[in-house]
Amino acid sequence: MSSPARWAGQLLFYAAAALLTGLFATRPVWPQFPKDAAQLLIAFAHGGERKEPCRKLTAEEIAKLPPRERRPSDCGRERVPLRFEAVLDDRPLLARTLPPTGLSGDGPSRLYEKFAVPAGRHTLVLRLSDSGRAEGWDVEQRFALELRPWQNLAIDFQPDRGGFVIR
């Protein structure tokens, strides 16, 4: 049978367990991110140029193809790897060669990187080569940033919007 002492004991036990759980959930304070820093997130997926240019098929070549496979040109699937570089205040932040994804190397190259940078004014230069050239850049953009502590700044690459986009 239940007695008032048993109910009080259970209540005291549950209250102590809840208090300890709450205490250990909030203490010790462990900061996940520095208080005086901002976060830069560079994330994009972009397909480079094809390794081989498309070849226009002749009328005879098109006629030899089965009706369902007839097409005006023959294009290889494989794409070139992207070269990417990020420079913050004239110091290299990231330099990568991004291989194409997919079993045939025909998918987009992907990048996802996070950086903690000091809050304040910065100059960020982003460079990308997606044409397979060995030297130089196809896209190069410079941004003047004013970062606040704990600010998250996302950078994407959207060629239809002019290149790199900061959000």
mmCIF file of C-alpha atoms in Angstrom:
data_model
loop_
_atom_site.group_PDB
_atom_site.id
_atom_site.type_symbol
_atom_site.label_atom_id
_atom_site.label_comp_id
_atom_site.label_asym_id
_atom_site.label_seq_id
_atom_site.Cartn_x
_atom_site.Cartn_y
_atom_site.Cartn_z
ATOM 1 C CA MET A 1 0.000 0.000 0.000
ATOM 2 C CA SER A 2 0.986 3.575 -0.532
ATOM 3 C CA SER A 3 1.814 5.689 2.399
ATOM 4 C CA PRO A 4 2.398 9.429 2.497
ATOM 5 C CA ALA A 5 6.039 8.787 3.405
ATOM 6 C CA ARG A 6 6.505 6.606 0.317
ATOM 7 C CA TRP A 7 4.939 9.318 -1.923
ATOM 8 C CA ALA A 8 7.143 12.004 -0.360
ATOM 9 C CA GLY A 9 10.236 9.804 -0.852
ATOM 10 C CA GLN A 10 9.419 9.257 -4.535
ATOM 11 C CA LEU A 11 8.772 12.954 -5.059
ATOM 12 C CA LEU A 12 12.057 13.844 -3.387
ATOM 13 C CA PHE A 13 13.939 11.275 -5.499
ATOM 14 C CA TYR A 14 12.427 12.526 -8.801
ATOM 15 C CA ALA A 15 13.073 16.157 -7.879
ATOM 16 C CA ALA A 16 16.721 15.380 -7.062
ATOM 17 C CA ALA A 17 17.130 13.444 -10.349
ATOM 18 C CA ALA A 18 15.603 16.336 -12.355
ATOM 19 C CA LEU A 19 17.803 18.857 -10.534
ATOM 20 C CA LEU A 20 20.987 16.851 -11.216
ATOM 21 C CA THR A 21 20.016 16.355 -14.874
ATOM 22 C CA GLY A 22 19.407 20.077 -15.289
ATOM 23 C CA LEU A 23 22.655 20.922 -13.513
ATOM 24 C CA PHE A 24 24.780 18.604 -15.652
ATOM 25 C CA ALA A 25 23.006 19.794 -18.817
ATOM 26 C CA THR A 26 24.050 23.409 -18.204
ATOM 27 C CA ARG A 27 27.332 23.032 -16.295
ATOM 28 C CA PRO A 28 30.159 23.196 -16.976
ATOM 29 C CA VAL A 29 29.741 25.810 -19.680
ATOM 30 C CA TRP A 30 31.602 24.594 -22.752
ATOM 31 C CA PRO A 31 31.677 27.170 -25.569
ATOM 32 C CA GLN A 32 31.320 25.614 -29.003
ATOM 33 C CA PHE A 33 32.595 28.692 -30.798
ATOM 34 C CA PRO A 34 34.928 31.526 -29.748
ATOM 35 C CA LYS A 35 33.082 34.624 -28.470
ATOM 36 C CA ASP A 36 35.120 37.101 -30.555
ATOM 37 C CA ALA A 37 34.994 35.185 -33.844
ATOM 38 C CA ALA A 38 32.672 34.931 -36.827
ATOM 39 C CA GLN A 39 32.072 31.909 -39.011
ATOM 40 C CA LEU A 40 32.653 31.703 -42.768
ATOM 41 C CA LEU A 41 30.915 28.836 -44.509
ATOM 42 C CA ILE A 42 31.928 28.115 -48.097
ATOM 43 C CA ALA A 43 29.581 25.583 -49.675
ATOM 44 C CA PHE A 44 28.767 24.972 -53.315
ATOM 45 C CA ALA A 45 28.295 22.323 -55.983
ATOM 46 C CA HIS A 46 29.358 23.263 -59.499
ATOM 47 C CA GLY A 47 30.178 21.254 -62.609
ATOM 48 C CA GLY A 48 33.315 22.086 -64.545
ATOM 49 C CA GLU A 49 33.664 22.056 -68.308
ATOM 50 C CA ARG A 50 33.678 18.744 -70.149
ATOM 51 C CA LYS A 51 37.126 17.202 -70.603
ATOM 52 C CA GLU A 52 36.497 16.692 -74.314
ATOM 53 C CA PRO A 53 34.465 19.093 -76.458
ATOM 54 C CA CYS A 54 31.283 17.831 -78.072
ATOM 55 C CA ARG A 55 31.651 16.550 -81.629
ATOM 56 C CA LYS A 56 28.947 17.261 -84.219
ATOM 57 C CA LEU A 57 27.747 14.038 -85.836
ATOM 58 C CA THR A 58 27.411 13.788 -89.585
ATOM 59 C CA ALA A 59 24.103 12.839 -91.206
ATOM 60 C CA GLU A 60 25.494 9.372 -91.995
ATOM 61 C CA GLU A 61 26.549 8.817 -88.364
ATOM 62 C CA ILE A 62 23.116 9.908 -87.118
ATOM 63 C CA ALA A 63 21.392 7.570 -89.611
ATOM 64 C CA LYS A 64 23.459 4.583 -88.368
ATOM 65 C CA LEU A 65 22.235 5.113 -84.800
ATOM 66 C CA PRO A 66 19.077 3.350 -83.582
ATOM 67 C CA PRO A 67 16.056 5.706 -83.778
ATOM 68 C CA ARG A 68 15.850 6.146 -79.982
ATOM 69 C CA GLU A 69 19.538 7.117 -79.727
ATOM 70 C CA ARG A 70 19.744 9.660 -82.535
ATOM 71 C CA ARG A 71 21.274 12.955 -81.458
ATOM 72 C CA PRO A 72 23.013 15.826 -83.268
ATOM 73 C CA SER A 73 26.273 15.616 -81.303
ATOM 74 C CA ASP A 74 28.366 13.219 -79.275
ATOM 75 C CA CYS A 75 29.611 14.499 -75.926
ATOM 76 C CA GLY A 76 31.906 12.835 -73.441
ATOM 77 C CA ARG A 77 30.597 12.673 -69.890
ATOM 78 C CA GLU A 78 33.734 13.318 -67.864
ATOM 79 C CA ARG A 79 34.308 16.808 -66.414
ATOM 80 C CA VAL A 80 37.474 18.633 -65.398
ATOM 81 C CA PRO A 81 38.244 19.118 -61.701
ATOM 82 C CA LEU A 82 37.715 22.605 -60.257
ATOM 83 C CA ARG A 83 40.512 24.643 -58.722
ATOM 84 C CA PHE A 84 39.372 26.838 -55.841
ATOM 85 C CA GLU A 85 41.220 29.348 -53.697
ATOM 86 C CA ALA A 86 40.111 31.623 -50.848
ATOM 87 C CA VAL A 87 42.398 34.368 -49.531
ATOM 88 C CA LEU A 88 41.543 36.343 -46.390
ATOM 89 C CA ASP A 89 43.513 39.555 -45.785
ATOM 90 C CA ASP A 90 46.272 38.494 -48.230
ATOM 91 C CA ARG A 91 46.756 35.155 -46.428
ATOM 92 C CA PRO A 92 45.661 31.847 -47.971
ATOM 93 C CA LEU A 93 42.588 30.478 -46.242
ATOM 94 C CA LEU A 94 41.892 27.510 -48.509
ATOM 95 C CA ALA A 95 43.305 26.080 -51.739
ATOM 96 C CA ARG A 96 41.710 22.962 -53.165
ATOM 97 C CA THR A 97 41.387 20.918 -56.309
ATOM 98 C CA LEU A 98 37.848 19.533 -56.338
ATOM 99 C CA PRO A 99 37.328 16.364 -58.382
ATOM 100 C CA PRO A 100 33.994 15.796 -60.109
ATOM 101 C CA THR A 101 31.574 13.404 -58.421
ATOM 102 C CA GLY A 102 29.823 10.431 -59.967
ATOM 103 C CA LEU A 103 30.969 7.044 -61.186
ATOM 104 C CA SER A 104 31.894 8.474 -64.579
ATOM 105 C CA GLY A 105 33.325 11.735 -63.215
ATOM 106 C CA ASP A 106 30.379 13.582 -64.719
ATOM 107 C CA GLY A 107 28.806 15.100 -61.599
ATOM 108 C CA PRO A 108 29.402 18.458 -59.978
ATOM 109 C CA SER A 109 32.434 19.134 -57.805
ATOM 110 C CA ARG A 110 31.447 19.882 -54.204
ATOM 111 C CA LEU A 111 32.947 21.967 -51.418
ATOM 112 C CA TYR A 112 31.801 22.436 -47.815
ATOM 113 C CA GLU A 113 34.218 24.145 -45.412
ATOM 114 C CA LYS A 114 33.733 26.177 -42.228
ATOM 115 C CA PHE A 115 36.238 28.652 -40.795
ATOM 116 C CA ALA A 116 36.339 30.643 -37.570
ATOM 117 C CA VAL A 117 37.762 34.090 -38.354
ATOM 118 C CA PRO A 118 38.296 37.082 -36.076
ATOM 119 C CA ALA A 119 35.447 39.600 -36.044
ATOM 120 C CA GLY A 120 36.135 42.926 -37.749
ATOM 121 C CA ARG A 121 36.970 44.211 -41.230
ATOM 122 C CA HIS A 122 38.411 41.779 -43.745
ATOM 123 C CA THR A 123 39.098 41.499 -47.451
ATOM 124 C CA LEU A 124 38.114 38.150 -48.937
ATOM 125 C CA VAL A 125 39.245 37.080 -52.407
ATOM 126 C CA LEU A 126 37.595 34.023 -53.961
ATOM 127 C CA ARG A 127 38.968 32.374 -57.109
ATOM 128 C CA LEU A 128 37.646 29.511 -59.209
ATOM 129 C CA SER A 129 38.804 27.782 -62.360
ATOM 130 C CA ASP A 130 36.229 25.501 -63.964
ATOM 131 C CA SER A 131 37.588 25.305 -67.513
ATOM 132 C CA GLY A 132 40.578 23.025 -66.937
ATOM 133 C CA ARG A 133 43.155 25.752 -67.499
ATOM 134 C CA ALA A 134 46.465 25.157 -65.696
ATOM 135 C CA GLU A 135 47.073 28.806 -64.770
ATOM 136 C CA GLY A 136 44.853 31.783 -64.084
ATOM 137 C CA TRP A 137 41.256 31.904 -62.941
ATOM 138 C CA ASP A 138 37.903 31.891 -64.704
ATOM 139 C CA VAL A 139 36.206 33.711 -61.794
ATOM 140 C CA GLU A 140 37.928 36.024 -59.317
ATOM 141 C CA GLN A 141 35.964 38.214 -56.930
ATOM 142 C CA ARG A 142 36.955 40.491 -54.037
ATOM 143 C CA PHE A 143 34.668 41.258 -51.106
ATOM 144 C CA ALA A 144 35.023 43.782 -48.268
ATOM 145 C CA LEU A 145 33.507 42.220 -45.151
ATOM 146 C CA GLU A 146 32.513 43.640 -41.768
ATOM 147 C CA LEU A 147 32.042 40.638 -39.487
ATOM 148 C CA ARG A 148 30.413 40.756 -36.059
ATOM 149 C CA PRO A 149 31.155 38.245 -33.296
ATOM 150 C CA TRP A 150 29.143 35.031 -33.739
ATOM 151 C CA GLN A 151 28.001 36.073 -37.220
ATOM 152 C CA ASN A 152 27.514 33.268 -39.763
ATOM 153 C CA LEU A 153 28.368 34.209 -43.332
ATOM 154 C CA ALA A 154 27.533 31.703 -46.091
ATOM 155 C CA ILE A 155 29.265 31.801 -49.478
ATOM 156 C CA ASP A 156 27.806 30.032 -52.496
ATOM 157 C CA PHE A 157 28.794 29.874 -56.170
ATOM 158 C CA GLN A 158 25.993 30.607 -58.639
ATOM 159 C CA PRO A 159 27.210 31.306 -62.180
ATOM 160 C CA ASP A 160 23.765 32.521 -63.272
ATOM 161 C CA ARG A 161 23.961 35.258 -60.595
ATOM 162 C CA GLY A 162 27.442 36.422 -61.547
ATOM 163 C CA GLY A 163 29.672 34.095 -59.526
ATOM 164 C CA PHE A 164 30.134 33.987 -55.785
ATOM 165 C CA VAL A 165 27.160 35.031 -53.660
ATOM 166 C CA ILE A 166 27.438 36.009 -49.993
ATOM 167 C CA ARG A 167 24.433 35.557 -47.705
#
